[in-house]
Amino acid sequence: MQLLDIERQPDVAAANGAGLPVSGAGRRIFIETYGCQMNVSDTELMMGVLKKAGFRRASGVDDADVVLLNTCAIRERAEERVVGRLSQLSREKRTRPDLVLGVSGCMAKHLAEELLNQLPYVDLVVGPDSYRRLPELIGEAAGNPALDVRLDRHEDYLELDPVRQEGTNAWITIMRGCDKFCTFCIVPYVRGRERSVPAGDVLRQVRMAASEGFREVTLLGQTVNSYNDGETDFADLLKMVAGVEGIRRIRFTSPHPSDFSDKLIGTLAEEDKICRFIHLPVQSGSDRVLKDMKRTYTTGRYLDLVDRLRSALPGLCLSTDIIVGFPGEADVDFESTMALMRRIRYDSAFMFKYSPRKGTVAYREIPDTVPEAEKALRLQAVIAQQTSISGEINRRCVGQLLEVLVEGDARRGKGQAVGKSDGFKTVVFPRNGVRINTFVDVRITDATSHTLIGRPEH
Ligand code: SAH
Ligand code: SF4
Ligand code: F3S
């Protein structure tokens, strides 16, 4: 799963409270989303639940009756940001005591008691398996702080319809939780056991997204390729999704390297709607570290998988996640990570310093030996190397004609539009009246480590 550095609000159509259960009765809610795409998808789900109960979307904190932070617990920094934001919002509450302030998502589960005990202005703490009860919990919170962080191994939010944000990609959660228990990772503890959404419901959601005008869907799960609803595996599901009319691009994230069957690789090769881009987290290039991380593969098996993928899928773009400074990571281990990245030459990578997470096996059993300063140096080195590799790969795209799904105006550069190529590269080009959510062919004329620059060709 890629981490998004986002704080955004889904653009949700205002709900009409008439005829709906009264618990929301037109109250306005604002949700800020932190963390990964799973949380973006959950925010849309919560908006769906709340809309049904008569809540309306606020345009910001100022006109909200309820502010909810949908949080992440993956690293300490993610939690610190939320604590900072909560303390900012607590000042708002001093002038508007009726404002309900809530925390949902992974940090809500991870630090439930601490949040309620140490931050008295928090009214509501709701874990990832309790979103059906959100309207009720908001009602309760008006009197006393409300808490529901129980994990439910059966909750897959069947038959709840998300209110999707505007945009060009529909996130479809196809599985929840994780059973892998990598020793550094908090996710299995805050998201619970792995469970797959029945294929019929996935398809219903994909069709709905297509009818709302989405041309691209991304299937989401912590180990998305271990999807299995008892009858349908991930390869079969991809085939079914590819059959949905109106959908032109299918993406998925994050697959686990140990769950790539030959059948799946065959399906990826057969279906042209499936994008030639895979986010394949490796975490480390040292077998010793991988073992301590309990990643269940060796570098040899990972490299073999990359070879199989690249020969079956010409032009495949790859990205990864890297952790530096895992407990016990010696210089030689770190050098192996650098070497592996040079060998694979990822198109891009998300790189992180190890952050000890209370409750995980690494936290309990493996002392955090790498000093902070050393972690910082390793992070710098790995980023510098990857930036240079990404730049080289991107510059090789100059001259190519790439099909781009237009996302909107580019942040920088007046009159410029931005979109994504099939290989998930960010492409910037003159807008010239091109409409959002359409496909244009862009001739690449220039490139940086992060962006391709081009002009549309008709
Ligand atoms: N299920 C996904 C990972 C989701 S978390 C997968 O296995 O691909 C996204 C990334 O955060 C992980 O791939 C890992 O690189 C990073 N991460 C997770 N726990 C971390 C920790 N304790 N410290 C630093 N980075 C961590
Ligand atoms: Fe965390 Fe590992 Fe599960 Fe990914 S596969 S969510 S890293 S435990
Ligand atoms: Fe995602 Fe962060 Fe939770 S990465 S699953 S929001 S801990």
Short mmCIF file of C-alpha atoms and ligand atoms in Angstrom, two decimals:
data_model
loop_
_atom_site.label_atom_id
_atom_site.label_comp_id
_atom_site.label_asym_id
_atom_site.label_seq_id
_atom_site.Cartn_x
_atom_site.Cartn_y
_atom_site.Cartn_z
CA MET A 1 0.00 0.00 0.00
CA GLN A 2 1.43 3.35 -0.90
CA LEU A 3 1.39 6.01 1.72
CA LEU A 4 -0.21 9.22 0.67
CA ASP A 5 0.88 12.43 2.21
CA ILE A 6 -2.58 13.79 2.15
CA GLU A 7 -5.03 15.74 4.14
CA ARG A 8 -7.97 15.88 1.92
CA GLN A 9 -11.67 15.97 2.03
CA PRO A 10 -13.73 13.82 -0.27
CA ASP A 11 -15.88 15.93 -2.45
CA VAL A 12 -19.18 14.57 -1.40
CA ALA A 13 -22.51 15.73 -2.72
CA ALA A 14 -24.58 17.23 0.08
CA ALA A 15 -27.07 14.72 1.33
CA ASN A 16 -30.72 15.48 1.48
CA GLY A 17 -31.79 14.62 4.99
CA ALA A 18 -35.48 14.35 4.16
CA GLY A 19 -36.98 10.94 4.81
CA LEU A 20 -33.79 9.53 6.33
CA PRO A 21 -33.25 8.37 9.91
CA VAL A 22 -33.04 11.41 12.10
CA SER A 23 -29.74 10.75 13.89
CA GLY A 24 -27.81 13.02 11.52
CA ALA A 25 -30.68 15.41 10.85
CA GLY A 26 -28.68 17.71 8.63
CA ARG A 27 -25.63 17.96 10.92
CA ARG A 28 -22.49 18.73 9.01
CA ILE A 29 -19.43 16.53 9.08
CA PHE A 30 -15.89 17.13 7.94
CA ILE A 31 -13.43 14.24 7.62
CA GLU A 32 -9.68 14.69 7.23
CA THR A 33 -7.89 11.63 5.90
CA TYR A 34 -4.36 10.53 6.82
CA GLY A 35 -2.37 7.44 5.85
CA CYS A 36 -2.87 5.10 2.93
CA GLN A 37 -5.47 4.55 0.21
CA MET A 38 -7.31 2.17 2.49
CA ASN A 39 -8.16 5.15 4.66
CA VAL A 40 -9.21 7.22 1.65
CA SER A 41 -11.56 4.39 0.75
CA ASP A 42 -12.80 4.13 4.36
CA THR A 43 -13.49 7.86 4.48
CA GLU A 44 -15.73 7.40 1.43
CA LEU A 45 -17.42 4.50 3.18
CA MET A 46 -18.00 6.56 6.33
CA MET A 47 -19.42 9.36 4.20
CA GLY A 48 -21.81 6.79 2.71
CA VAL A 49 -22.92 5.60 6.17
CA LEU A 50 -23.34 9.15 7.43
CA LYS A 51 -25.20 10.38 4.36
CA LYS A 52 -27.70 7.57 4.78
CA ALA A 53 -28.23 8.69 8.36
CA GLY A 54 -28.97 12.24 7.29
CA PHE A 55 -25.60 13.93 7.82
CA ARG A 56 -24.32 16.47 5.32
CA ARG A 57 -20.82 17.25 4.25
CA ALA A 58 -19.22 20.40 5.63
CA SER A 59 -16.88 22.34 3.41
CA GLY A 60 -14.31 22.71 6.19
CA VAL A 61 -13.79 22.77 9.94
CA ASP A 62 -15.50 26.17 10.18
CA ASP A 63 -18.97 25.01 9.13
CA ALA A 64 -18.72 21.51 10.64
CA ASP A 65 -20.70 20.20 13.62
CA VAL A 66 -18.51 17.08 13.68
CA VAL A 67 -14.83 16.87 12.72
CA LEU A 68 -13.33 13.44 12.31
CA LEU A 69 -9.66 12.67 11.73
CA ASN A 70 -9.30 9.34 9.91
CA THR A 71 -5.85 8.38 11.10
CA CYS A 72 -2.80 6.22 10.44
CA ALA A 73 -0.54 4.44 12.93
CA ILE A 74 2.15 3.10 10.64
CA ARG A 75 4.97 5.23 12.06
CA GLU A 76 5.32 7.41 15.13
CA ARG A 77 5.45 10.53 12.96
CA ALA A 78 1.99 9.75 11.55
CA GLU A 79 0.55 9.71 15.07
CA GLU A 80 2.42 12.85 16.14
CA ARG A 81 0.88 14.76 13.26
CA VAL A 82 -2.59 13.77 14.37
CA VAL A 83 -1.92 14.73 18.00
CA GLY A 84 -0.72 18.13 16.74
CA ARG A 85 -3.82 18.58 14.62
CA LEU A 86 -6.09 17.55 17.51
CA SER A 87 -4.55 20.11 19.79
CA GLN A 88 -5.11 22.76 17.11
CA LEU A 89 -8.73 21.69 16.81
CA SER A 90 -9.17 21.74 20.59
CA ARG A 91 -8.76 25.53 20.43
CA GLU A 92 -11.66 25.65 17.99
CA LYS A 93 -13.69 23.70 20.52
CA ARG A 94 -13.12 26.31 23.20
CA THR A 95 -15.16 28.80 21.19
CA ARG A 96 -17.65 26.17 19.98
CA PRO A 97 -18.16 23.66 22.79
CA ASP A 98 -20.80 21.74 20.80
CA LEU A 99 -18.28 20.75 18.15
CA VAL A 100 -17.80 16.97 18.23
CA LEU A 101 -14.17 15.98 17.71
CA GLY A 102 -13.51 12.37 16.72
CA VAL A 103 -10.65 10.07 15.79
CA SER A 104 -11.21 7.08 13.51
CA GLY A 105 -8.91 4.63 11.74
CA CYS A 106 -5.74 2.85 12.74
CA MET A 107 -4.47 5.23 15.40
CA ALA A 108 -7.91 5.17 17.02
CA LYS A 109 -7.46 1.44 17.47
CA HIS A 110 -3.78 1.62 18.41
CA LEU A 111 -4.06 4.34 21.05
CA ALA A 112 -7.73 4.20 22.05
CA GLU A 113 -7.32 4.55 25.82
CA GLU A 114 -4.49 7.08 25.61
CA LEU A 115 -6.56 9.27 23.30
CA LEU A 116 -9.55 9.36 25.60
CA ASN A 117 -7.55 9.64 28.82
CA GLN A 118 -4.89 12.10 27.75
CA LEU A 119 -6.79 14.31 25.32
CA PRO A 120 -9.99 15.31 27.13
CA TYR A 121 -11.29 17.25 24.13
CA VAL A 122 -11.61 14.07 22.06
CA ASP A 123 -15.29 13.03 22.09
CA LEU A 124 -15.22 9.99 19.90
CA VAL A 125 -12.78 7.17 19.15
CA VAL A 126 -13.87 4.69 16.50
CA GLY A 127 -11.83 1.79 15.11
CA PRO A 128 -11.79 0.54 11.49
CA ASP A 129 -14.41 -2.17 12.09
CA SER A 130 -17.02 0.06 13.73
CA TYR A 131 -17.96 2.48 10.96
CA ARG A 132 -21.49 1.10 10.61
CA ARG A 133 -22.16 2.43 14.11
CA LEU A 134 -20.73 5.87 13.40
CA PRO A 135 -24.06 7.80 13.38
CA GLU A 136 -25.03 6.18 16.68
CA LEU A 137 -21.60 6.83 18.21
CA ILE A 138 -21.71 10.48 17.18
CA GLY A 139 -25.10 10.71 18.90
CA GLU A 140 -23.68 9.17 22.09
CA ALA A 141 -20.61 11.42 22.01
CA ALA A 142 -22.77 14.50 22.51
CA GLY A 143 -23.19 13.45 26.17
CA ASN A 144 -20.11 11.45 27.05
CA PRO A 145 -17.01 10.43 25.15
CA ALA A 146 -17.86 7.41 22.99
CA LEU A 147 -15.50 4.55 22.20
CA ASP A 148 -15.78 1.59 19.88
CA VAL A 149 -12.56 0.01 18.71
CA ARG A 150 -13.56 -3.65 18.70
CA LEU A 151 -12.15 -5.59 15.80
CA ASP A 152 -14.64 -7.78 14.02
CA ARG A 153 -13.24 -10.57 11.86
CA HIS A 154 -16.47 -10.67 9.87
CA GLU A 155 -16.96 -6.98 9.15
CA ASP A 156 -16.44 -6.39 5.44
CA TYR A 157 -18.96 -3.57 5.07
CA LEU A 158 -21.05 -5.52 2.62
CA GLU A 159 -23.85 -3.63 0.95
CA LEU A 160 -22.70 -0.25 2.17
CA ASP A 161 -22.19 2.18 -0.65
CA PRO A 162 -19.34 4.64 -0.41
CA VAL A 163 -19.79 8.23 -1.47
CA ARG A 164 -16.80 8.60 -3.75
CA GLN A 165 -14.76 11.71 -3.99
CA GLU A 166 -14.62 13.36 -7.36
CA GLY A 167 -11.58 12.32 -9.28
CA THR A 168 -10.50 9.89 -11.90
CA ASN A 169 -9.90 6.78 -9.85
CA ALA A 170 -12.37 4.75 -7.80
CA TRP A 171 -10.84 2.95 -4.81
CA ILE A 172 -12.47 -0.43 -4.27
CA THR A 173 -11.59 -2.21 -1.03
CA ILE A 174 -11.59 -5.92 -1.86
CA MET A 175 -10.08 -7.21 1.36
CA ARG A 176 -9.57 -5.92 4.84
CA GLY A 177 -7.01 -6.73 7.54
CA CYS A 178 -3.75 -8.65 7.23
CA ASP A 179 -2.53 -12.07 8.40
CA LYS A 180 1.14 -11.65 7.54
CA PHE A 181 2.37 -10.10 10.81
CA CYS A 182 5.62 -8.66 9.48
CA THR A 183 7.50 -8.00 12.72
CA PHE A 184 7.76 -4.22 12.23
CA CYS A 185 4.14 -3.61 11.27
CA ILE A 186 1.16 -2.43 13.28
CA VAL A 187 -1.44 -3.10 10.57
CA PRO A 188 -2.56 -6.61 11.66
CA TYR A 189 -3.13 -5.30 15.19
CA VAL A 190 -5.18 -2.30 14.16
CA ARG A 191 -6.96 -3.75 11.13
CA GLY A 192 -7.52 -7.29 12.35
CA ARG A 193 -7.62 -10.57 10.44
CA GLU A 194 -7.63 -10.83 6.70
CA ARG A 195 -11.07 -11.14 5.09
CA SER A 196 -12.13 -10.84 1.46
CA VAL A 197 -15.20 -9.05 0.16
CA PRO A 198 -17.32 -11.50 -1.89
CA ALA A 199 -16.62 -11.14 -5.62
CA GLY A 200 -20.27 -10.32 -6.32
CA ASP A 201 -20.09 -7.27 -4.10
CA VAL A 202 -16.75 -6.18 -5.58
CA LEU A 203 -18.30 -6.37 -9.05
CA ARG A 204 -21.36 -4.46 -7.94
CA GLN A 205 -19.10 -1.69 -6.68
CA VAL A 206 -17.01 -1.65 -9.86
CA ARG A 207 -20.17 -1.40 -11.99
CA MET A 208 -21.43 1.40 -9.82
CA ALA A 209 -18.12 3.26 -10.18
CA ALA A 210 -18.32 2.80 -13.97
CA SER A 211 -21.86 4.16 -14.01
CA GLU A 212 -20.70 7.18 -11.99
CA GLY A 213 -18.21 7.87 -14.80
CA PHE A 214 -15.01 6.42 -13.38
CA ARG A 215 -12.72 4.93 -16.05
CA GLU A 216 -10.11 3.63 -13.61
CA VAL A 217 -10.46 1.46 -10.52
CA THR A 218 -7.84 0.46 -7.98
CA LEU A 219 -8.49 -2.72 -6.04
CA LEU A 220 -7.24 -2.32 -2.48
CA GLY A 221 -6.00 -4.67 0.19
CA GLN A 222 -2.96 -4.96 2.45
CA THR A 223 -1.96 -8.15 0.61
CA VAL A 224 -4.33 -7.71 -2.27
CA ASN A 225 -3.14 -10.74 -4.23
CA SER A 226 -3.98 -13.13 -1.41
CA TYR A 227 -7.63 -12.26 -2.08
CA ASN A 228 -9.90 -15.28 -1.90
CA ASP A 229 -13.60 -15.21 -1.06
CA GLY A 230 -13.81 -19.01 -0.92
CA GLU A 231 -14.67 -19.38 -4.61
CA THR A 232 -12.83 -16.65 -6.43
CA ASP A 233 -9.10 -15.93 -6.22
CA PHE A 234 -7.39 -12.68 -7.16
CA ALA A 235 -6.64 -13.71 -10.75
CA ASP A 236 -10.29 -14.68 -11.33
CA LEU A 237 -11.47 -11.47 -9.73
CA LEU A 238 -9.25 -9.38 -12.02
CA LYS A 239 -10.76 -11.14 -15.03
CA MET A 240 -14.27 -10.40 -13.81
CA VAL A 241 -13.44 -6.75 -13.17
CA ALA A 242 -11.87 -6.50 -16.63
CA GLY A 243 -15.23 -7.59 -18.03
CA VAL A 244 -17.02 -4.53 -16.64
CA GLU A 245 -17.98 -2.16 -19.41
CA GLY A 246 -16.79 1.41 -19.07
CA ILE A 247 -13.71 0.57 -17.01
CA ARG A 248 -10.53 1.13 -19.02
CA ARG A 249 -7.79 0.84 -16.43
CA ILE A 250 -7.43 -1.55 -13.53
CA ARG A 251 -4.82 -1.08 -10.83
CA PHE A 252 -4.29 -2.90 -7.54
CA THR A 253 -2.23 -2.29 -4.41
CA SER A 254 -0.38 -3.70 -2.54
CA PRO A 255 0.48 -7.19 -3.66
CA HIS A 256 2.74 -9.28 -1.42
CA PRO A 257 5.75 -10.85 -3.17
CA SER A 258 4.93 -14.27 -1.67
CA ASP A 259 1.42 -14.39 -3.14
CA PHE A 260 2.20 -14.13 -6.87
CA SER A 261 1.06 -17.31 -8.58
CA ASP A 262 1.92 -18.13 -12.20
CA LYS A 263 -1.81 -18.03 -12.87
CA LEU A 264 -1.91 -14.44 -11.65
CA ILE A 265 1.06 -13.43 -13.79
CA GLY A 266 -0.70 -15.05 -16.76
CA THR A 267 -3.84 -13.01 -16.10
CA LEU A 268 -1.85 -9.79 -15.81
CA ALA A 269 -0.32 -10.55 -19.21
CA GLU A 270 -3.65 -11.43 -20.87
CA GLU A 271 -5.84 -8.55 -19.77
CA ASP A 272 -4.91 -5.26 -21.44
CA LYS A 273 -7.03 -3.24 -19.04
CA ILE A 274 -4.65 -4.13 -16.20
CA CYS A 275 -1.99 -1.43 -16.00
CA ARG A 276 1.65 -2.33 -16.47
CA PHE A 277 2.59 -1.04 -13.07
CA ILE A 278 3.15 -3.01 -9.88
CA HIS A 279 3.97 -1.71 -6.43
CA LEU A 280 6.01 -4.57 -5.00
CA PRO A 281 7.30 -3.77 -1.51
CA VAL A 282 10.66 -5.43 -0.84
CA GLN A 283 11.53 -3.65 2.47
CA SER A 284 15.17 -4.80 2.52
CA GLY A 285 17.83 -6.34 0.29
CA SER A 286 19.35 -8.40 3.11
CA ASP A 287 18.15 -11.96 3.63
CA ARG A 288 18.99 -11.79 7.31
CA VAL A 289 16.90 -8.66 7.79
CA LEU A 290 14.05 -10.05 5.67
CA LYS A 291 13.99 -13.09 7.92
CA ASP A 292 13.88 -10.95 11.07
CA MET A 293 11.11 -8.93 9.44
CA LYS A 294 9.24 -12.19 8.73
CA ARG A 295 8.67 -11.17 5.14
CA THR A 296 8.48 -14.85 4.04
CA TYR A 297 10.68 -14.44 0.92
CA THR A 298 14.41 -14.21 0.24
CA THR A 299 16.07 -11.73 -2.09
CA GLY A 300 16.63 -14.66 -4.49
CA ARG A 301 12.92 -15.44 -4.66
CA TYR A 302 12.04 -11.78 -4.97
CA LEU A 303 14.51 -11.28 -7.85
CA ASP A 304 13.15 -14.38 -9.56
CA LEU A 305 9.62 -12.96 -9.26
CA VAL A 306 10.75 -9.65 -10.77
CA ASP A 307 12.33 -11.58 -13.68
CA ARG A 308 9.13 -13.55 -14.27
CA LEU A 309 7.01 -10.40 -14.13
CA ARG A 310 9.29 -8.47 -16.45
CA SER A 311 9.42 -11.21 -19.05
CA ALA A 312 5.65 -11.73 -18.99
CA LEU A 313 4.82 -8.01 -18.95
CA PRO A 314 7.05 -6.00 -21.31
CA GLY A 315 7.37 -2.35 -20.31
CA LEU A 316 6.34 -3.08 -16.71
CA CYS A 317 6.96 -0.21 -14.28
CA LEU A 318 7.82 -1.16 -10.70
CA SER A 319 7.83 0.66 -7.40
CA THR A 320 8.62 -0.51 -3.89
CA ASP A 321 8.76 0.28 -0.18
CA ILE A 322 12.05 0.28 1.70
CA ILE A 323 12.68 0.42 5.45
CA VAL A 324 16.14 1.52 6.57
CA GLY A 325 17.48 1.07 10.09
CA PHE A 326 15.47 -2.01 11.02
CA PRO A 327 16.84 -3.34 14.36
CA GLY A 328 20.14 -5.10 13.79
CA GLU A 329 20.58 -3.72 10.25
CA ALA A 330 24.38 -3.61 9.87
CA ASP A 331 26.26 -1.62 7.23
CA VAL A 332 26.53 -4.75 5.13
CA ASP A 333 22.74 -5.29 5.26
CA PHE A 334 22.11 -1.73 4.24
CA GLU A 335 24.61 -2.06 1.38
CA SER A 336 22.68 -5.12 0.20
CA THR A 337 19.52 -3.00 0.03
CA MET A 338 21.35 -0.35 -2.00
CA ALA A 339 22.70 -3.05 -4.32
CA LEU A 340 19.31 -4.72 -4.77
CA MET A 341 17.77 -1.39 -5.71
CA ARG A 342 20.52 -0.78 -8.27
CA ARG A 343 19.95 -4.20 -9.69
CA ILE A 344 16.18 -3.94 -9.98
CA ARG A 345 16.09 -0.26 -10.92
CA TYR A 346 12.63 0.59 -9.64
CA ASP A 347 10.78 3.41 -11.36
CA SER A 348 10.11 4.87 -7.93
CA ALA A 349 10.26 3.96 -4.25
CA PHE A 350 8.80 4.97 -0.90
CA MET A 351 11.59 4.97 1.65
CA PHE A 352 11.18 5.11 5.41
CA LYS A 353 13.22 5.08 8.60
CA TYR A 354 12.22 2.21 10.86
CA SER A 355 9.85 3.41 13.55
CA PRO A 356 9.28 1.08 16.53
CA ARG A 357 5.56 0.34 16.96
CA LYS A 358 4.30 -0.69 20.37
CA GLY A 359 2.62 -4.10 20.21
CA THR A 360 4.69 -5.50 17.32
CA VAL A 361 7.14 -8.39 17.60
CA ALA A 362 10.12 -6.23 16.60
CA TYR A 363 9.20 -3.72 19.33
CA ARG A 364 8.97 -6.45 21.95
CA GLU A 365 11.83 -8.70 20.94
CA ILE A 366 14.40 -6.94 18.79
CA PRO A 367 16.14 -3.92 20.32
CA ASP A 368 16.10 -0.79 18.12
CA THR A 369 19.89 -0.76 17.68
CA VAL A 370 20.49 1.60 14.80
CA PRO A 371 21.03 5.15 16.11
CA GLU A 372 18.70 7.83 14.79
CA ALA A 373 21.56 9.71 13.10
CA GLU A 374 22.61 6.56 11.25
CA LYS A 375 19.03 5.90 10.16
CA ALA A 376 18.88 9.44 8.79
CA LEU A 377 22.13 8.97 6.84
CA ARG A 378 20.92 5.69 5.37
CA LEU A 379 17.63 7.25 4.38
CA GLN A 380 19.42 10.12 2.65
CA ALA A 381 21.66 7.70 0.77
CA VAL A 382 18.85 5.47 -0.40
CA ILE A 383 16.76 8.46 -1.52
CA ALA A 384 19.69 10.00 -3.40
CA GLN A 385 20.38 6.75 -5.23
CA GLN A 386 16.71 6.22 -6.12
CA THR A 387 16.28 9.82 -7.29
CA SER A 388 19.12 9.36 -9.70
CA ILE A 389 17.78 6.00 -10.99
CA SER A 390 14.24 7.42 -11.38
CA GLY A 391 15.67 10.36 -13.32
CA GLU A 392 17.58 8.05 -15.68
CA ILE A 393 14.54 5.85 -16.28
CA ASN A 394 12.25 8.83 -16.82
CA ARG A 395 14.63 10.50 -19.26
CA ARG A 396 14.46 7.37 -21.35
CA CYS A 397 10.74 8.04 -21.83
CA VAL A 398 11.54 11.18 -23.84
CA GLY A 399 10.21 10.70 -27.36
CA GLN A 400 7.58 8.12 -26.32
CA LEU A 401 3.84 8.60 -26.87
CA LEU A 402 2.00 7.76 -23.62
CA GLU A 403 -1.71 7.49 -23.01
CA VAL A 404 -2.58 9.72 -20.05
CA LEU A 405 -5.72 9.82 -17.94
CA VAL A 406 -6.25 13.53 -17.22
CA GLU A 407 -6.62 14.28 -13.50
CA GLY A 408 -6.84 18.09 -13.52
CA ASP A 409 -4.71 21.22 -13.37
CA ALA A 410 -1.06 20.79 -12.45
CA ARG A 411 -0.12 22.34 -9.13
CA ARG A 412 2.70 24.31 -10.70
CA GLY A 413 2.84 25.88 -14.14
CA LYS A 414 -0.09 27.94 -15.35
CA GLY A 415 -2.30 26.34 -17.97
CA GLN A 416 -0.72 22.93 -17.37
CA ALA A 417 -2.67 19.72 -16.82
CA VAL A 418 -1.54 16.64 -14.93
CA GLY A 419 -2.40 12.98 -15.34
CA LYS A 420 -1.06 9.46 -15.03
CA SER A 421 0.35 7.14 -17.63
CA ASP A 422 -0.49 3.45 -17.66
CA GLY A 423 2.86 2.91 -15.86
CA PHE A 424 1.71 5.32 -13.10
CA LYS A 425 4.05 8.11 -14.12
CA THR A 426 2.95 11.66 -13.47
CA VAL A 427 2.73 13.51 -16.79
CA VAL A 428 2.41 17.30 -17.11
CA PHE A 429 1.35 18.92 -20.38
CA PRO A 430 -0.40 22.06 -21.68
CA ARG A 431 -4.07 21.93 -20.72
CA ASN A 432 -5.49 23.39 -23.95
CA GLY A 433 -9.07 22.64 -23.05
CA VAL A 434 -8.47 18.93 -22.38
CA ARG A 435 -11.20 17.60 -20.10
CA ILE A 436 -10.69 15.84 -16.77
CA ASN A 437 -11.27 12.07 -16.83
CA THR A 438 -10.49 11.72 -20.53
CA PHE A 439 -7.55 9.95 -22.11
CA VAL A 440 -5.03 11.89 -24.19
CA ASP A 441 -1.90 10.77 -26.02
CA VAL A 442 1.03 12.81 -24.81
CA ARG A 443 4.41 12.95 -26.55
CA ILE A 444 7.09 13.12 -23.86
CA THR A 445 9.59 15.94 -24.43
CA ASP A 446 11.38 16.22 -21.08
CA ALA A 447 11.66 14.46 -17.71
CA THR A 448 12.70 14.88 -14.09
CA SER A 449 12.99 12.20 -11.38
CA HIS A 450 9.34 12.66 -10.46
CA THR A 451 7.59 13.96 -13.56
CA LEU A 452 7.37 13.53 -17.31
CA ILE A 453 6.69 16.63 -19.39
CA GLY A 454 5.08 16.52 -22.80
CA ARG A 455 2.50 17.82 -25.27
CA PRO A 456 -0.74 16.23 -26.40
CA GLU A 457 -0.89 14.72 -29.87
CA HIS A 458 -4.18 14.19 -31.60
N1 SAH B 1 0.62 -4.14 3.25
C1 SAH B 1 1.56 -3.32 2.65
C2 SAH B 1 2.22 -2.35 3.57
C3 SAH B 1 1.41 -1.27 4.15
S1 SAH B 1 2.31 -0.22 5.14
C4 SAH B 1 2.61 -4.19 2.10
O1 SAH B 1 3.01 -5.17 2.72
O2 SAH B 1 3.07 -3.81 1.07
C5 SAH B 1 3.27 0.65 3.94
C6 SAH B 1 4.73 0.62 4.18
O3 SAH B 1 5.06 1.26 5.40
C7 SAH B 1 5.35 -0.76 4.34
O4 SAH B 1 5.53 -1.40 3.11
C8 SAH B 1 6.64 -0.44 5.03
O5 SAH B 1 7.66 -0.16 4.12
C9 SAH B 1 6.31 0.80 5.83
N2 SAH B 1 6.26 0.52 7.26
C10 SAH B 1 5.40 -0.30 7.90
N3 SAH B 1 5.68 -0.35 9.23
C11 SAH B 1 6.75 0.49 9.42
C12 SAH B 1 7.52 0.84 10.57
N4 SAH B 1 7.26 0.35 11.77
N5 SAH B 1 8.54 1.71 10.38
C13 SAH B 1 8.83 2.21 9.17
N6 SAH B 1 8.14 1.89 8.06
C14 SAH B 1 7.11 1.02 8.18
FE1 SF4 B 2 2.09 -4.92 7.41
FE2 SF4 B 2 3.33 -7.00 6.39
FE3 SF4 B 2 0.68 -6.95 6.47
FE4 SF4 B 2 1.97 -5.34 4.79
S1 SF4 B 2 1.98 -7.58 4.72
S2 SF4 B 2 0.28 -4.80 6.15
S3 SF4 B 2 3.80 -4.84 5.95
S4 SF4 B 2 2.03 -7.03 8.22
FE1 F3S B 3 -3.02 2.48 6.17
FE2 F3S B 3 -1.71 3.68 8.09
FE3 F3S B 3 -3.68 2.10 8.68
S1 F3S B 3 -0.85 2.80 6.30
S2 F3S B 3 -3.81 0.60 7.07
S3 F3S B 3 -3.80 4.01 7.51
S4 F3S B 3 -1.77 2.21 9.77
#
